[in-house]
Amino acid sequence: DVKVTQSSRYLVKRTGEKVFLECVQDMDHENMFWYRQDPGLGLRLIYFSYDVKMKEKGDIPEGYSVSREKKERFSLILESASTNQTSMYLCASSWGGRIYNEQFFGPGTRLTVL
Amino acid sequence: AQSVTQLDSQVPVFEEAPVELRCNYSSSVSVYLFWYVQYPNQGLQLLLKYLSGSTLVESINGFEAEFNKSQTSFHLRKPSVHISDTAEYFCALKTSYDKVIFGPGTSLSVIP
């Protein structure tokens, strides 16, 4: 079974702190994604990566950055956390290729910024 | 621009009753459509997908969805729901290379 793990289920940080959210997948997937999930808005793509050291902006990249130094690990970084970044963050991974490949999701990290 | 609409944010239904969760999409090109389910305190799981071929697709737990190109819809149905079907359901549309647009979600609550 594909397993996508996220470093924390719940996280509480203060405004202005630097926050790291870690995601690891064990299926050698090429693609990895970071979404945020908010009530009534569904999932919105923050960043994605097709390969090591490659990254592409999603729909809402402002205030976030990412890092992919190893194929299995994709980190989301909040350089200076703000209260409007309080949300559920979901990581996903999938095989690469031109046809659609199912995305496998981690359990999510619920981040609260005070 | 491509988009996904789920008109019902919450759907309460009694156990063993039928249910339909509505999804409409907007796209000027060929589409791939999906339904994902999110059980409480879990990540999303793929429920079913339409890529091509038969317009009626089924999942292993009794859900089905029908792709209707003329009505730009991909409604999810189940003839008899169970308590364990209580979850958030997301309709999604594939856009460019491996990028997916999700709808806002429908919360299905099954009442005993």
mmCIF file of N, CA and C in Angstrom, chain B residues 6 26 45 47 54 79 83 110:
data_model
loop_
_atom_site.group_PDB
_atom_site.id
_atom_site.type_symbol
_atom_site.label_atom_id
_atom_site.label_comp_id
_atom_site.label_asym_id
_atom_site.label_seq_id
_atom_site.Cartn_x
_atom_site.Cartn_y
_atom_site.Cartn_z
ATOM 1 N N GLN B 6 -20.120 22.180 -6.632
ATOM 2 C CA GLN B 6 -20.927 21.227 -5.881
ATOM 3 C C GLN B 6 -21.970 22.058 -5.151
ATOM 4 N N SER B 26 -17.053 22.995 -15.510
ATOM 5 C CA SER B 26 -16.917 23.889 -16.648
ATOM 6 C C SER B 26 -15.545 23.681 -17.253
ATOM 7 N N GLN B 45 -9.329 9.924 -0.270
ATOM 8 C CA GLN B 45 -9.129 8.684 -1.010
ATOM 9 C C GLN B 45 -9.929 8.762 -2.303
ATOM 10 N N LEU B 47 -12.442 7.676 -4.895
ATOM 11 C CA LEU B 47 -13.628 6.826 -4.861
ATOM 12 C C LEU B 47 -13.890 6.226 -6.250
ATOM 13 N N SER B 54 -17.065 4.070 -21.125
ATOM 14 C CA SER B 54 -18.402 4.049 -20.539
ATOM 15 C C SER B 54 -18.624 5.263 -19.648
ATOM 16 N N PRO B 79 -27.701 3.759 -4.097
ATOM 17 C CA PRO B 79 -29.107 3.416 -3.899
ATOM 18 C C PRO B 79 -29.500 3.220 -2.436
ATOM 19 N N ILE B 83 -24.301 3.946 7.526
ATOM 20 C CA ILE B 83 -23.684 4.882 8.473
ATOM 21 C C ILE B 83 -22.233 5.169 8.112
ATOM 22 N N VAL B 110 -25.188 10.504 7.349
ATOM 23 C CA VAL B 110 -26.161 9.429 7.324
ATOM 24 C C VAL B 110 -26.759 9.295 8.725
#
